[in-house]
PDB file of N, CA, C and O in Angstrom:
ATOM      1  N   GLY A 247     -27.854 -68.411  10.548  1.00  0.00           N
ATOM      2  CA  GLY A 247     -27.334 -67.227  10.572  1.00  0.00           C
ATOM      3  C   GLY A 247     -25.701 -67.346  10.794  1.00  0.00           C
ATOM      4  O   GLY A 247     -25.254 -68.455  10.712  1.00  0.00           O
ATOM      5  N   HIS A 248     -25.172 -66.191  10.813  1.00  0.00           N
ATOM      6  CA  HIS A 248     -23.766 -66.099  10.835  1.00  0.00           C
ATOM      7  C   HIS A 248     -23.354 -65.462  12.069  1.00  0.00           C
ATOM      8  O   HIS A 248     -24.086 -64.541  12.656  1.00  0.00           O
ATOM      9  N   GLY A 249     -22.111 -65.694  12.551  1.00  0.00           N
ATOM     10  CA  GLY A 249     -21.538 -65.078  13.718  1.00  0.00           C
ATOM     11  C   GLY A 249     -19.978 -65.225  13.623  1.00  0.00           C
ATOM     12  O   GLY A 249     -19.416 -65.847  12.824  1.00  0.00           O
ATOM     13  N   VAL A 250     -19.394 -64.768  14.687  1.00  0.00           N
ATOM     14  CA  VAL A 250     -17.907 -64.706  14.913  1.00  0.00           C
ATOM     15  C   VAL A 250     -17.589 -65.522  16.197  1.00  0.00           C
ATOM     16  O   VAL A 250     -18.204 -65.260  17.265  1.00  0.00           O
ATOM     17  N   LEU A 251     -16.795 -66.504  15.893  1.00  0.00           N
ATOM     18  CA  LEU A 251     -16.281 -67.415  17.149  1.00  0.00           C
ATOM     19  C   LEU A 251     -15.230 -66.444  17.999  1.00  0.00           C
ATOM     20  O   LEU A 251     -14.154 -65.818  17.352  1.00  0.00           O
ATOM     21  N   LEU A 252     -15.463 -66.147  19.209  1.00  0.00           N
ATOM     22  CA  LEU A 252     -14.625 -65.444  20.075  1.00  0.00           C
ATOM     23  C   LEU A 252     -13.622 -66.072  21.086  1.00  0.00           C
ATOM     24  O   LEU A 252     -12.526 -65.676  21.251  1.00  0.00           O
ATOM     25  N   ASP A 253     -14.189 -67.295  21.285  1.00  0.00           N
ATOM     26  CA  ASP A 253     -13.411 -68.042  22.324  1.00  0.00           C
ATOM     27  C   ASP A 253     -14.018 -69.429  22.209  1.00  0.00           C
ATOM     28  O   ASP A 253     -15.030 -69.737  21.885  1.00  0.00           O
ATOM     29  N   LEU A 254     -12.999 -70.464  22.446  1.00  0.00           N
ATOM     30  CA  LEU A 254     -13.395 -71.978  22.273  1.00  0.00           C
ATOM     31  C   LEU A 254     -12.797 -72.775  23.245  1.00  0.00           C
ATOM     32  O   LEU A 254     -11.607 -72.616  23.676  1.00  0.00           O
ATOM     33  N   SER A 255     -13.584 -73.748  23.785  1.00  0.00           N
ATOM     34  CA  SER A 255     -13.065 -74.543  24.866  1.00  0.00           C
ATOM     35  C   SER A 255     -13.526 -76.050  24.438  1.00  0.00           C
ATOM     36  O   SER A 255     -14.343 -76.221  23.599  1.00  0.00           O
ATOM     37  N   PRO A 256     -13.137 -77.023  25.261  1.00  0.00           N
ATOM     38  CA  PRO A 256     -13.501 -78.400  24.979  1.00  0.00           C
ATOM     39  C   PRO A 256     -14.998 -78.476  25.177  1.00  0.00           C
ATOM     40  O   PRO A 256     -15.606 -79.356  24.615  1.00  0.00           O
ATOM     41  N   THR A 257     -15.700 -77.724  26.073  1.00  0.00           N
ATOM     42  CA  THR A 257     -17.125 -77.859  26.362  1.00  0.00           C
ATOM     43  C   THR A 257     -18.162 -76.819  25.779  1.00  0.00           C
ATOM     44  O   THR A 257     -19.354 -76.735  26.212  1.00  0.00           O
ATOM     45  N   GLY A 258     -17.578 -75.814  25.194  1.00  0.00           N
ATOM     46  CA  GLY A 258     -18.407 -74.667  24.705  1.00  0.00           C
ATOM     47  C   GLY A 258     -17.614 -73.556  23.990  1.00  0.00           C
ATOM     48  O   GLY A 258     -16.368 -73.778  23.631  1.00  0.00           O
ATOM     49  N   ALA A 259     -18.362 -72.451  23.767  1.00  0.00           N
ATOM     50  CA  ALA A 259     -17.749 -71.353  22.877  1.00  0.00           C
ATOM     51  C   ALA A 259     -18.332 -70.011  23.350  1.00  0.00           C
ATOM     52  O   ALA A 259     -19.520 -70.133  23.843  1.00  0.00           O
ATOM     53  N   LYS A 260     -17.808 -68.921  23.006  1.00  0.00           N
ATOM     54  CA  LYS A 260     -18.248 -67.749  23.202  1.00  0.00           C
ATOM     55  C   LYS A 260     -18.241 -67.166  21.671  1.00  0.00           C
ATOM     56  O   LYS A 260     -17.305 -67.235  21.085  1.00  0.00           O
ATOM     57  N   LEU A 261     -19.540 -66.663  21.171  1.00  0.00           N
ATOM     58  CA  LEU A 261     -19.639 -66.120  19.830  1.00  0.00           C
ATOM     59  C   LEU A 261     -20.364 -64.821  19.882  1.00  0.00           C
ATOM     60  O   LEU A 261     -20.822 -64.447  20.807  1.00  0.00           O
ATOM     61  N   SER A 262     -20.375 -64.122  18.766  1.00  0.00           N
ATOM     62  CA  SER A 262     -20.923 -62.890  18.641  1.00  0.00           C
ATOM     63  C   SER A 262     -21.969 -63.007  17.358  1.00  0.00           C
ATOM     64  O   SER A 262     -21.350 -63.353  16.227  1.00  0.00           O
ATOM     65  N   THR A 263     -23.106 -62.448  17.309  1.00  0.00           N
ATOM     66  CA  THR A 263     -23.986 -62.279  16.283  1.00  0.00           C
ATOM     67  C   THR A 263     -24.992 -61.402  16.303  1.00  0.00           C
ATOM     68  O   THR A 263     -25.281 -60.741  17.450  1.00  0.00           O
ATOM     69  N   THR A 264     -25.749 -61.092  15.371  1.00  0.00           N
ATOM     70  CA  THR A 264     -26.726 -60.011  15.189  1.00  0.00           C
ATOM     71  C   THR A 264     -28.231 -60.580  15.466  1.00  0.00           C
ATOM     72  O   THR A 264     -28.949 -60.085  15.470  1.00  0.00           O
ATOM     73  N   LEU A 265     -28.129 -62.000  15.502  1.00  0.00           N
ATOM     74  CA  LEU A 265     -29.385 -62.768  15.616  1.00  0.00           C
ATOM     75  C   LEU A 265     -29.860 -62.604  16.965  1.00  0.00           C
ATOM     76  O   LEU A 265     -29.136 -62.608  18.095  1.00  0.00           O
ATOM     77  N   PRO A 266     -31.101 -62.380  17.138  1.00  0.00           N
ATOM     78  CA  PRO A 266     -31.763 -62.301  18.587  1.00  0.00           C
ATOM     79  C   PRO A 266     -31.781 -63.672  19.206  1.00  0.00           C
ATOM     80  O   PRO A 266     -32.421 -64.645  18.591  1.00  0.00           O
ATOM     81  N   LEU A 267     -30.972 -63.846  20.302  1.00  0.00           N
ATOM     82  CA  LEU A 267     -30.896 -65.203  21.078  1.00  0.00           C
ATOM     83  C   LEU A 267     -31.335 -65.113  22.456  1.00  0.00           C
ATOM     84  O   LEU A 267     -31.149 -63.762  22.960  1.00  0.00           O
ATOM     85  N   ARG A 268     -31.927 -66.057  23.061  1.00  0.00           N
ATOM     86  CA  ARG A 268     -32.045 -65.980  24.514  1.00  0.00           C
ATOM     87  C   ARG A 268     -31.396 -67.140  25.155  1.00  0.00           C
ATOM     88  O   ARG A 268     -30.874 -68.158  24.613  1.00  0.00           O
ATOM     89  N   SER A 269     -31.188 -66.988  26.487  1.00  0.00           N
ATOM     90  CA  SER A 269     -30.423 -68.058  27.189  1.00  0.00           C
ATOM     91  C   SER A 269     -31.239 -69.391  27.312  1.00  0.00           C
ATOM     92  O   SER A 269     -30.634 -70.361  27.748  1.00  0.00           O
ATOM     93  N   SER A 270     -32.382 -69.479  26.708  1.00  0.00           N
ATOM     94  CA  SER A 270     -33.082 -70.851  26.722  1.00  0.00           C
ATOM     95  C   SER A 270     -33.162 -71.369  25.448  1.00  0.00           C
ATOM     96  O   SER A 270     -33.707 -72.528  25.315  1.00  0.00           O
ATOM     97  N   ASP A 271     -32.322 -70.815  24.498  1.00  0.00           N
ATOM     98  CA  ASP A 271     -32.319 -71.310  23.068  1.00  0.00           C
ATOM     99  C   ASP A 271     -31.474 -72.618  22.899  1.00  0.00           C
ATOM    100  O   ASP A 271     -30.454 -72.543  23.776  1.00  0.00           O
ATOM    101  N   TYR A 272     -31.586 -73.253  21.955  1.00  0.00           N
ATOM    102  CA  TYR A 272     -30.750 -74.459  21.514  1.00  0.00           C
ATOM    103  C   TYR A 272     -30.235 -74.048  20.134  1.00  0.00           C
ATOM    104  O   TYR A 272     -31.082 -73.825  19.332  1.00  0.00           O
ATOM    105  N   VAL A 273     -29.122 -74.366  19.697  1.00  0.00           N
ATOM    106  CA  VAL A 273     -28.502 -74.214  18.311  1.00  0.00           C
ATOM    107  C   VAL A 273     -27.745 -75.259  17.874  1.00  0.00           C
ATOM    108  O   VAL A 273     -27.102 -76.077  18.753  1.00  0.00           O
ATOM    109  N   ALA A 274     -27.618 -75.404  16.604  1.00  0.00           N
ATOM    110  CA  ALA A 274     -26.528 -76.257  16.017  1.00  0.00           C
ATOM    111  C   ALA A 274     -25.517 -75.276  15.347  1.00  0.00           C
ATOM    112  O   ALA A 274     -25.916 -74.351  14.858  1.00  0.00           O
ATOM    113  N   LEU A 275     -24.295 -75.711  15.486  1.00  0.00           N
ATOM    114  CA  LEU A 275     -23.202 -74.858  15.121  1.00  0.00           C
ATOM    115  C   LEU A 275     -22.202 -75.614  13.994  1.00  0.00           C
ATOM    116  O   LEU A 275     -22.102 -76.800  14.066  1.00  0.00           O
ATOM    117  N   ASN A 276     -21.785 -74.728  13.059  1.00  0.00           N
ATOM    118  CA  ASN A 276     -20.722 -75.266  11.997  1.00  0.00           C
ATOM    119  C   ASN A 276     -19.691 -74.254  12.239  1.00  0.00           C
ATOM    120  O   ASN A 276     -19.863 -73.078  11.804  1.00  0.00           O
ATOM    121  N   LEU A 277     -18.676 -74.639  13.005  1.00  0.00           N
ATOM    122  CA  LEU A 277     -17.696 -73.604  13.396  1.00  0.00           C
ATOM    123  C   LEU A 277     -16.350 -73.696  12.312  1.00  0.00           C
ATOM    124  O   LEU A 277     -15.812 -74.644  12.169  1.00  0.00           O
ATOM    125  N   SER A 278     -16.246 -72.604  11.563  1.00  0.00           N
ATOM    126  CA  SER A 278     -15.109 -72.586  10.529  1.00  0.00           C
ATOM    127  C   SER A 278     -13.994 -72.186  11.375  1.00  0.00           C
ATOM    128  O   SER A 278     -13.800 -70.951  11.886  1.00  0.00           O
ATOM    129  N   LEU A 279     -12.904 -72.984  11.516  1.00  0.00           N
ATOM    130  CA  LEU A 279     -11.719 -72.728  12.278  1.00  0.00           C
ATOM    131  C   LEU A 279     -10.553 -72.498  11.118  1.00  0.00           C
ATOM    132  O   LEU A 279     -10.430 -73.132  10.108  1.00  0.00           O
ATOM    133  N   PRO A 280      -9.469 -71.542  11.490  1.00  0.00           N
ATOM    134  CA  PRO A 280      -8.467 -71.328  10.654  1.00  0.00           C
ATOM    135  C   PRO A 280      -7.664 -72.630  10.095  1.00  0.00           C
ATOM    136  O   PRO A 280      -7.326 -73.424  11.027  1.00  0.00           O
ATOM    137  N   PHE A 281      -7.337 -72.792   9.032  1.00  0.00           N
ATOM    138  CA  PHE A 281      -6.615 -73.768   8.476  1.00  0.00           C
ATOM    139  C   PHE A 281      -7.171 -75.186   8.643  1.00  0.00           C
ATOM    140  O   PHE A 281      -6.536 -76.150   8.678  1.00  0.00           O
ATOM    141  N   ARG A 282      -8.471 -75.204   8.963  1.00  0.00           N
ATOM    142  CA  ARG A 282      -9.032 -76.494   9.220  1.00  0.00           C
ATOM    143  C   ARG A 282     -10.265 -76.688   8.216  1.00  0.00           C
ATOM    144  O   ARG A 282     -11.212 -75.933   8.302  1.00  0.00           O
ATOM    145  N   GLU A 283     -10.381 -77.854   7.624  1.00  0.00           N
ATOM    146  CA  GLU A 283     -11.539 -77.983   6.676  1.00  0.00           C
ATOM    147  C   GLU A 283     -11.981 -79.556   6.975  1.00  0.00           C
ATOM    148  O   GLU A 283     -10.984 -80.399   7.020  1.00  0.00           O
ATOM    149  N   PRO A 284     -13.228 -80.038   6.886  1.00  0.00           N
ATOM    150  CA  PRO A 284     -14.309 -79.054   6.822  1.00  0.00           C
ATOM    151  C   PRO A 284     -14.601 -78.380   8.201  1.00  0.00           C
ATOM    152  O   PRO A 284     -13.824 -78.526   9.221  1.00  0.00           O
ATOM    153  N   SER A 285     -15.671 -77.592   8.245  1.00  0.00           N
ATOM    154  CA  SER A 285     -16.014 -76.966   9.502  1.00  0.00           C
ATOM    155  C   SER A 285     -16.215 -77.847  10.595  1.00  0.00           C
ATOM    156  O   SER A 285     -16.669 -79.048  10.423  1.00  0.00           O
ATOM    157  N   LEU A 286     -16.040 -77.553  11.828  1.00  0.00           N
ATOM    158  CA  LEU A 286     -16.353 -78.410  13.056  1.00  0.00           C
ATOM    159  C   LEU A 286     -17.961 -78.312  13.329  1.00  0.00           C
ATOM    160  O   LEU A 286     -18.550 -77.302  13.407  1.00  0.00           O
ATOM    161  N   GLN A 287     -18.538 -79.433  13.362  1.00  0.00           N
ATOM    162  CA  GLN A 287     -19.938 -79.644  13.671  1.00  0.00           C
ATOM    163  C   GLN A 287     -20.328 -79.891  15.072  1.00  0.00           C
ATOM    164  O   GLN A 287     -19.742 -80.937  15.567  1.00  0.00           O
ATOM    165  N   VAL A 288     -21.069 -79.068  15.553  1.00  0.00           N
ATOM    166  CA  VAL A 288     -21.792 -79.234  16.892  1.00  0.00           C
ATOM    167  C   VAL A 288     -23.178 -79.590  16.691  1.00  0.00           C
ATOM    168  O   VAL A 288     -23.898 -78.639  16.240  1.00  0.00           O
ATOM    169  N   VAL A 289     -23.556 -80.795  16.983  1.00  0.00           N
ATOM    170  CA  VAL A 289     -25.075 -81.139  16.646  1.00  0.00           C
ATOM    171  C   VAL A 289     -26.079 -80.349  17.456  1.00  0.00           C
ATOM    172  O   VAL A 289     -27.063 -79.868  16.993  1.00  0.00           O
ATOM    173  N   LEU A 290     -25.615 -80.131  18.872  1.00  0.00           N
ATOM    174  CA  LEU A 290     -26.710 -79.449  19.584  1.00  0.00           C
ATOM    175  C   LEU A 290     -25.857 -78.678  20.735  1.00  0.00           C
ATOM    176  O   LEU A 290     -24.868 -79.276  21.386  1.00  0.00           O
ATOM    177  N   ALA A 291     -26.220 -77.388  20.943  1.00  0.00           N
ATOM    178  CA  ALA A 291     -25.570 -76.473  21.910  1.00  0.00           C
ATOM    179  C   ALA A 291     -26.565 -75.719  22.592  1.00  0.00           C
ATOM    180  O   ALA A 291     -27.494 -75.371  21.940  1.00  0.00           O
ATOM    181  N   ALA A 292     -26.561 -75.526  23.972  1.00  0.00           N
ATOM    182  CA  ALA A 292     -27.264 -74.779  24.808  1.00  0.00           C
ATOM    183  C   ALA A 292     -26.903 -73.373  24.987  1.00  0.00           C
ATOM    184  O   ALA A 292     -25.713 -73.215  25.244  1.00  0.00           O
ATOM    185  N   VAL A 293     -27.745 -72.339  24.494  1.00  0.00           N
ATOM    186  CA  VAL A 293     -27.263 -70.947  24.998  1.00  0.00           C
ATOM    187  C   VAL A 293     -27.409 -70.712  26.311  1.00  0.00           C
ATOM    188  O   VAL A 293     -28.574 -70.822  27.009  1.00  0.00           O
ATOM    189  N   ARG A 294     -26.360 -70.535  27.066  1.00  0.00           N
ATOM    190  CA  ARG A 294     -26.206 -70.469  28.528  1.00  0.00           C
ATOM    191  C   ARG A 294     -26.358 -68.971  29.097  1.00  0.00           C
ATOM    192  O   ARG A 294     -26.829 -68.702  30.018  1.00  0.00           O
ATOM    193  N   TRP A 295     -25.880 -68.012  28.325  1.00  0.00           N
ATOM    194  CA  TRP A 295     -25.892 -66.517  28.514  1.00  0.00           C
ATOM    195  C   TRP A 295     -26.038 -65.678  27.234  1.00  0.00           C
ATOM    196  O   TRP A 295     -25.520 -66.230  26.249  1.00  0.00           O
ATOM    197  N   VAL A 296     -26.502 -64.682  27.465  1.00  0.00           N
ATOM    198  CA  VAL A 296     -26.403 -63.631  26.174  1.00  0.00           C
ATOM    199  C   VAL A 296     -26.241 -62.265  26.937  1.00  0.00           C
ATOM    200  O   VAL A 296     -26.826 -61.782  27.807  1.00  0.00           O
ATOM    201  N   GLN A 297     -25.211 -61.604  26.244  1.00  0.00           N
ATOM    202  CA  GLN A 297     -24.917 -60.086  26.760  1.00  0.00           C
ATOM    203  C   GLN A 297     -24.671 -59.316  25.503  1.00  0.00           C
ATOM    204  O   GLN A 297     -23.664 -59.439  24.802  1.00  0.00           O
ATOM    205  N   GLY A 298     -25.767 -58.555  25.203  1.00  0.00           N
ATOM    206  CA  GLY A 298     -25.703 -57.560  23.945  1.00  0.00           C
ATOM    207  C   GLY A 298     -25.744 -58.676  22.728  1.00  0.00           C
ATOM    208  O   GLY A 298     -26.469 -59.601  22.520  1.00  0.00           O
ATOM    209  N   ARG A 299     -24.620 -58.633  21.817  1.00  0.00           N
ATOM    210  CA  ARG A 299     -24.394 -59.332  20.815  1.00  0.00           C
ATOM    211  C   ARG A 299     -23.567 -60.693  20.868  1.00  0.00           C
ATOM    212  O   ARG A 299     -23.535 -61.530  20.114  1.00  0.00           O
ATOM    213  N   ASN A 300     -22.911 -60.731  22.259  1.00  0.00           N
ATOM    214  CA  ASN A 300     -22.294 -61.932  22.629  1.00  0.00           C
ATOM    215  C   ASN A 300     -23.083 -62.771  23.371  1.00  0.00           C
ATOM    216  O   ASN A 300     -23.887 -62.541  24.061  1.00  0.00           O
ATOM    217  N   PHE A 301     -22.756 -64.240  23.132  1.00  0.00           N
ATOM    218  CA  PHE A 301     -23.458 -65.254  23.748  1.00  0.00           C
ATOM    219  C   PHE A 301     -22.477 -66.331  23.866  1.00  0.00           C
ATOM    220  O   PHE A 301     -21.581 -66.644  23.344  1.00  0.00           O
ATOM    221  N   GLY A 302     -22.864 -67.274  25.086  1.00  0.00           N
ATOM    222  CA  GLY A 302     -22.016 -68.423  25.280  1.00  0.00           C
ATOM    223  C   GLY A 302     -22.842 -69.625  25.189  1.00  0.00           C
ATOM    224  O   GLY A 302     -24.001 -69.610  25.610  1.00  0.00           O
ATOM    225  N   VAL A 303     -22.281 -70.569  24.599  1.00  0.00           N
ATOM    226  CA  VAL A 303     -22.860 -71.940  24.531  1.00  0.00           C
ATOM    227  C   VAL A 303     -22.177 -72.917  25.263  1.00  0.00           C
ATOM    228  O   VAL A 303     -21.023 -72.982  25.325  1.00  0.00           O
ATOM    229  N   GLU A 304     -22.973 -73.942  25.617  1.00  0.00           N
ATOM    230  CA  GLU A 304     -22.400 -75.234  26.073  1.00  0.00           C
ATOM    231  C   GLU A 304     -22.697 -76.284  25.096  1.00  0.00           C
ATOM    232  O   GLU A 304     -23.881 -76.576  24.675  1.00  0.00           O
ATOM    233  N   PHE A 305     -21.563 -77.130  24.804  1.00  0.00           N
ATOM    234  CA  PHE A 305     -21.881 -78.150  23.840  1.00  0.00           C
ATOM    235  C   PHE A 305     -22.568 -79.325  24.555  1.00  0.00           C
ATOM    236  O   PHE A 305     -22.134 -79.903  25.385  1.00  0.00           O
ATOM    237  N   ILE A 306     -23.717 -79.603  24.040  1.00  0.00           N
ATOM    238  CA  ILE A 306     -24.603 -80.743  24.528  1.00  0.00           C
ATOM    239  C   ILE A 306     -24.392 -81.976  23.705  1.00  0.00           C
ATOM    240  O   ILE A 306     -24.201 -83.064  24.309  1.00  0.00           O
ATOM    241  N   GLN A 307     -24.514 -81.929  22.384  1.00  0.00           N
ATOM    242  CA  GLN A 307     -24.278 -83.115  21.606  1.00  0.00           C
ATOM    243  C   GLN A 307     -23.184 -82.804  20.465  1.00  0.00           C
ATOM    244  O   GLN A 307     -23.328 -81.939  19.515  1.00  0.00           O
ATOM    245  N   ILE A 308     -22.111 -83.656  20.484  1.00  0.00           N
ATOM    246  CA  ILE A 308     -21.100 -83.431  19.610  1.00  0.00           C
ATOM    247  C   ILE A 308     -20.540 -84.946  19.322  1.00  0.00           C
ATOM    248  O   ILE A 308     -20.356 -85.732  20.226  1.00  0.00           O
ATOM    249  N   THR A 309     -20.315 -85.299  18.088  1.00  0.00           N
ATOM    250  CA  THR A 309     -19.830 -86.668  17.764  1.00  0.00           C
ATOM    251  C   THR A 309     -18.377 -86.804  18.255  1.00  0.00           C
ATOM    252  O   THR A 309     -17.746 -85.869  18.479  1.00  0.00           O
ATOM    253  N   HIS A 310     -18.150 -88.201  18.469  1.00  0.00           N
ATOM    254  CA  HIS A 310     -16.807 -88.473  19.072  1.00  0.00           C
ATOM    255  C   HIS A 310     -15.780 -88.040  18.062  1.00  0.00           C
ATOM    256  O   HIS A 310     -14.736 -87.450  18.473  1.00  0.00           O
ATOM    257  N   SER A 311     -15.992 -88.092  16.785  1.00  0.00           N
ATOM    258  CA  SER A 311     -14.866 -87.647  15.914  1.00  0.00           C
ATOM    259  C   SER A 311     -14.815 -86.181  15.922  1.00  0.00           C
ATOM    260  O   SER A 311     -13.698 -85.694  15.756  1.00  0.00           O
ATOM    261  N   GLU A 312     -15.940 -85.525  16.004  1.00  0.00           N
ATOM    262  CA  GLU A 312     -15.827 -83.895  15.974  1.00  0.00           C
ATOM    263  C   GLU A 312     -15.201 -83.538  17.351  1.00  0.00           C
ATOM    264  O   GLU A 312     -14.451 -82.488  17.389  1.00  0.00           O
ATOM    265  N   GLN A 313     -15.482 -84.350  18.485  1.00  0.00           N
ATOM    266  CA  GLN A 313     -14.848 -84.018  19.892  1.00  0.00           C
ATOM    267  C   GLN A 313     -13.270 -84.163  19.718  1.00  0.00           C
ATOM    268  O   GLN A 313     -12.505 -83.436  20.128  1.00  0.00           O
ATOM    269  N   SER A 314     -12.826 -85.194  18.983  1.00  0.00           N
ATOM    270  CA  SER A 314     -11.572 -85.539  18.806  1.00  0.00           C
ATOM    271  C   SER A 314     -10.842 -84.421  17.886  1.00  0.00           C
ATOM    272  O   SER A 314      -9.683 -83.888  18.188  1.00  0.00           O
ATOM    273  N   ARG A 315     -11.478 -83.872  16.792  1.00  0.00           N
ATOM    274  CA  ARG A 315     -11.026 -82.764  15.961  1.00  0.00           C
ATOM    275  C   ARG A 315     -10.918 -81.554  16.909  1.00  0.00           C
ATOM    276  O   ARG A 315      -9.990 -80.709  16.816  1.00  0.00           O
ATOM    277  N   LEU A 316     -11.789 -81.193  17.752  1.00  0.00           N
ATOM    278  CA  LEU A 316     -11.870 -80.066  18.596  1.00  0.00           C
ATOM    279  C   LEU A 316     -10.833 -80.138  19.444  1.00  0.00           C
ATOM    280  O   LEU A 316      -9.792 -79.162  19.784  1.00  0.00           O
ATOM    281  N   THR A 317     -10.527 -81.261  20.242  1.00  0.00           N
ATOM    282  CA  THR A 317      -9.292 -81.465  21.117  1.00  0.00           C
ATOM    283  C   THR A 317      -7.858 -81.112  20.298  1.00  0.00           C
ATOM    284  O   THR A 317      -7.108 -80.566  20.833  1.00  0.00           O
ATOM    285  N   ALA A 318      -7.984 -81.665  19.101  1.00  0.00           N
ATOM    286  CA  ALA A 318      -6.675 -81.453  18.447  1.00  0.00           C
ATOM    287  C   ALA A 318      -6.451 -80.034  17.957  1.00  0.00           C
ATOM    288  O   ALA A 318      -5.373 -79.540  18.123  1.00  0.00           O
ATOM    289  N   VAL A 319      -7.539 -79.177  17.775  1.00  0.00           N
ATOM    290  CA  VAL A 319      -7.410 -77.867  17.464  1.00  0.00           C
ATOM    291  C   VAL A 319      -6.968 -77.052  18.706  1.00  0.00           C
ATOM    292  O   VAL A 319      -6.060 -76.325  18.681  1.00  0.00           O
ATOM    293  N   LEU A 320      -7.472 -77.471  19.819  1.00  0.00           N
ATOM    294  CA  LEU A 320      -7.188 -76.683  21.135  1.00  0.00           C
ATOM    295  C   LEU A 320      -5.751 -77.066  21.545  1.00  0.00           C
ATOM    296  O   LEU A 320      -5.090 -76.208  22.127  1.00  0.00           O
ATOM    297  N   ASP A 321      -5.386 -78.448  21.322  1.00  0.00           N
ATOM    298  CA  ASP A 321      -3.973 -78.813  21.748  1.00  0.00           C
ATOM    299  C   ASP A 321      -2.936 -78.042  20.977  1.00  0.00           C
ATOM    300  O   ASP A 321      -1.770 -77.934  21.340  1.00  0.00           O
ATOM    301  N   THR A 322      -3.196 -77.558  19.794  1.00  0.00           N
ATOM    302  CA  THR A 322      -2.246 -76.838  18.965  1.00  0.00           C
ATOM    303  C   THR A 322      -2.043 -75.216  19.104  1.00  0.00           C
ATOM    304  O   THR A 322      -1.391 -74.630  18.559  1.00  0.00           O
ATOM    305  N   GLN A 323      -3.241 -74.939  20.009  1.00  0.00           N
ATOM    306  CA  GLN A 323      -3.234 -73.373  20.190  1.00  0.00           C
ATOM    307  C   GLN A 323      -2.391 -73.068  21.574  1.00  0.00           C
ATOM    308  O   GLN A 323      -2.584 -73.764  22.478  1.00  0.00           O
ATOM    309  N   PRO A 324      -1.586 -71.885  21.433  1.00  0.00           N
ATOM    310  CA  PRO A 324      -0.968 -71.533  22.707  1.00  0.00           C
ATOM    311  C   PRO A 324      -1.750 -71.117  23.782  1.00  0.00           C
ATOM    312  O   PRO A 324      -2.775 -70.510  23.436  1.00  0.00           O
ATOM    313  N   THR A 325      -1.461 -71.372  24.942  1.00  0.00           N
ATOM    314  CA  THR A 325      -2.378 -70.869  26.109  1.00  0.00           C
ATOM    315  C   THR A 325      -1.820 -69.255  26.459  1.00  0.00           C
ATOM    316  O   THR A 325      -0.675 -69.177  25.992  1.00  0.00           O
ATOM    317  N   PRO A 326      -2.768 -68.701  26.970  1.00  0.00           N
ATOM    318  CA  PRO A 326      -2.368 -67.255  27.357  1.00  0.00           C
ATOM    319  C   PRO A 326      -0.909 -67.038  28.032  1.00  0.00           C
ATOM    320  O   PRO A 326      -0.405 -66.165  27.806  1.00  0.00           O
ATOM    321  N   ASN A 327      -0.645 -67.904  28.866  1.00  0.00           N
ATOM    322  CA  ASN A 327       0.546 -67.882  29.680  1.00  0.00           C
ATOM    323  C   ASN A 327       1.883 -68.459  28.928  1.00  0.00           C
ATOM    324  O   ASN A 327       2.898 -68.725  29.686  1.00  0.00           O
ATOM    325  N   THR A 328       1.716 -68.966  27.714  1.00  0.00           N
ATOM    326  CA  THR A 328       2.738 -69.620  26.957  1.00  0.00           C
ATOM    327  C   THR A 328       3.221 -68.847  25.962  1.00  0.00           C
ATOM    328  O   THR A 328       2.713 -68.080  25.336  1.00  0.00           O
ATOM    329  N   VAL A 329       4.818 -68.909  26.001  1.00  0.00           N
ATOM    330  CA  VAL A 329       5.362 -68.092  24.873  1.00  0.00           C
ATOM    331  C   VAL A 329       5.381 -69.069  23.677  1.00  0.00           C
ATOM    332  O   VAL A 329       5.735 -70.197  23.769  1.00  0.00           O
ATOM    333  N   PRO A 330       4.998 -68.459  22.507  1.00  0.00           N
ATOM    334  CA  PRO A 330       4.884 -69.304  21.325  1.00  0.00           C
ATOM    335  C   PRO A 330       6.307 -69.715  20.822  1.00  0.00           C
ATOM    336  O   PRO A 330       7.259 -69.110  21.104  1.00  0.00           O
TER     337      PRO A 330
END
């Protein structure tokens, strides 16, 4: 299925989708990030909460190289209290 990435952290993400999910589900993710190719691969993520179309996942299994890519992406993003 497809969804929209709403928030991203080193350990998980908030997404939105029309797919029916439950908080007991597990998913694999391919996250398309702006100006980043190829997409970021998460081997296994646990759905921790669902609220309407939004849901939160915790990354359970991600390769070391993909974790490094994720860290690099997050390090280049301004934090909410930072002036760009």
